[in-house]
Amino acid sequence: MQRVEELSNGRVRIAAGTMYGATENLLKQKLIHEVPSPNEDKRRRVYLLTDAGKEVLKLEVERLKQLLLIADELL
């Protein structure tokens, strides 16, 4: 949650409940999977994209690029 806020320069803030719900959804869809936490910190959970998750992300990036092109044309 902190990293998202940092990457977005404070423009995006994610509440804990939203993050947990999104994580569970991505796990159920097999778009991410849990990996061992560095330094064996049992409180911290770490996830990586699966191959399917990477493909979905690529498709979403392309969709957003197309929307940006359309918006630029309209301006």
CSV table of C-alpha atoms in Angstrom, one decimal:
chain,number,residue,atom,x,y,z
A,1,MET,CA,0.0,0.0,0.0
A,2,GLN,CA,2.9,2.3,0.8
A,3,ARG,CA,4.6,1.5,-2.4
A,4,VAL,CA,1.5,2.3,-4.5
A,5,GLU,CA,1.2,5.7,-2.7
A,6,GLU,CA,4.9,6.3,-3.3
A,7,LEU,CA,4.8,5.3,-7.0
A,8,SER,CA,1.8,7.5,-7.6
A,9,ASN,CA,3.3,10.5,-5.8
A,10,GLY,CA,0.5,10.3,-3.3
A,11,ARG,CA,-2.3,10.4,-5.9
A,12,VAL,CA,-3.4,6.8,-5.2
A,13,ARG,CA,-4.1,5.5,-1.7
A,14,ILE,CA,-5.3,2.0,-1.1
A,15,ALA,CA,-7.1,1.0,2.1
A,16,ALA,CA,-6.1,-2.3,3.8
A,17,GLY,CA,-9.5,-3.9,3.1
A,18,THR,CA,-9.3,-3.0,-0.6
A,19,MET,CA,-5.8,-4.5,-0.8
A,20,TYR,CA,-6.8,-7.7,0.9
A,21,GLY,CA,-9.9,-8.1,-1.3
A,22,ALA,CA,-7.9,-7.4,-4.5
A,23,THR,CA,-5.2,-9.8,-3.4
A,24,GLU,CA,-7.7,-12.6,-2.7
A,25,ASN,CA,-9.4,-12.0,-6.0
A,26,LEU,CA,-6.0,-12.2,-7.9
A,27,LEU,CA,-5.1,-15.4,-6.1
A,28,LYS,CA,-8.5,-17.0,-6.9
A,29,GLN,CA,-8.0,-16.1,-10.6
A,30,LYS,CA,-4.4,-17.5,-10.4
A,31,LEU,CA,-3.0,-14.2,-11.6
A,32,ILE,CA,-0.6,-14.0,-8.7
A,33,HIS,CA,1.0,-16.5,-6.3
A,34,GLU,CA,2.6,-16.2,-2.9
A,35,VAL,CA,6.4,-16.6,-2.6
A,36,PRO,CA,8.5,-16.9,0.5
A,37,SER,CA,9.1,-13.6,2.3
A,38,PRO,CA,12.6,-12.2,2.3
A,39,ASN,CA,14.4,-12.6,5.7
A,40,GLU,CA,11.7,-15.1,6.6
A,41,ASP,CA,9.5,-12.3,7.9
A,42,LYS,CA,6.3,-14.2,8.6
A,43,ARG,CA,4.2,-11.0,8.9
A,44,ARG,CA,5.0,-9.9,5.4
A,45,ARG,CA,3.4,-11.7,2.4
A,46,VAL,CA,5.0,-11.4,-1.0
A,47,TYR,CA,3.3,-12.2,-4.3
A,48,LEU,CA,4.5,-12.5,-7.9
A,49,LEU,CA,2.6,-12.4,-11.1
A,50,THR,CA,2.0,-15.7,-12.8
A,51,ASP,CA,2.4,-16.1,-16.5
A,52,ALA,CA,-1.4,-15.6,-16.9
A,53,GLY,CA,-1.1,-12.5,-14.7
A,54,LYS,CA,1.6,-11.1,-16.9
A,55,GLU,CA,-0.5,-11.7,-20.0
A,56,VAL,CA,-3.6,-10.0,-18.4
A,57,LEU,CA,-1.4,-7.1,-17.3
A,58,LYS,CA,0.0,-6.7,-20.9
A,59,LEU,CA,-3.5,-6.7,-22.3
A,60,GLU,CA,-4.6,-4.1,-19.7
A,61,VAL,CA,-1.7,-1.8,-20.5
A,62,GLU,CA,-2.5,-2.0,-24.2
A,63,ARG,CA,-6.2,-1.2,-23.4
A,64,LEU,CA,-5.1,1.9,-21.4
A,65,LYS,CA,-2.8,3.0,-24.2
A,66,GLN,CA,-5.6,2.9,-26.6
A,67,LEU,CA,-7.8,4.9,-24.3
A,68,LEU,CA,-5.1,7.5,-24.0
A,69,LEU,CA,-4.7,7.7,-27.8
A,70,ILE,CA,-8.5,8.3,-28.1
A,71,ALA,CA,-8.4,11.0,-25.3
A,72,ASP,CA,-5.5,12.7,-27.0
A,73,GLU,CA,-7.4,12.7,-30.3
A,74,LEU,CA,-10.4,14.2,-28.7
A,75,LEU,CA,-8.4,17.0,-27.2
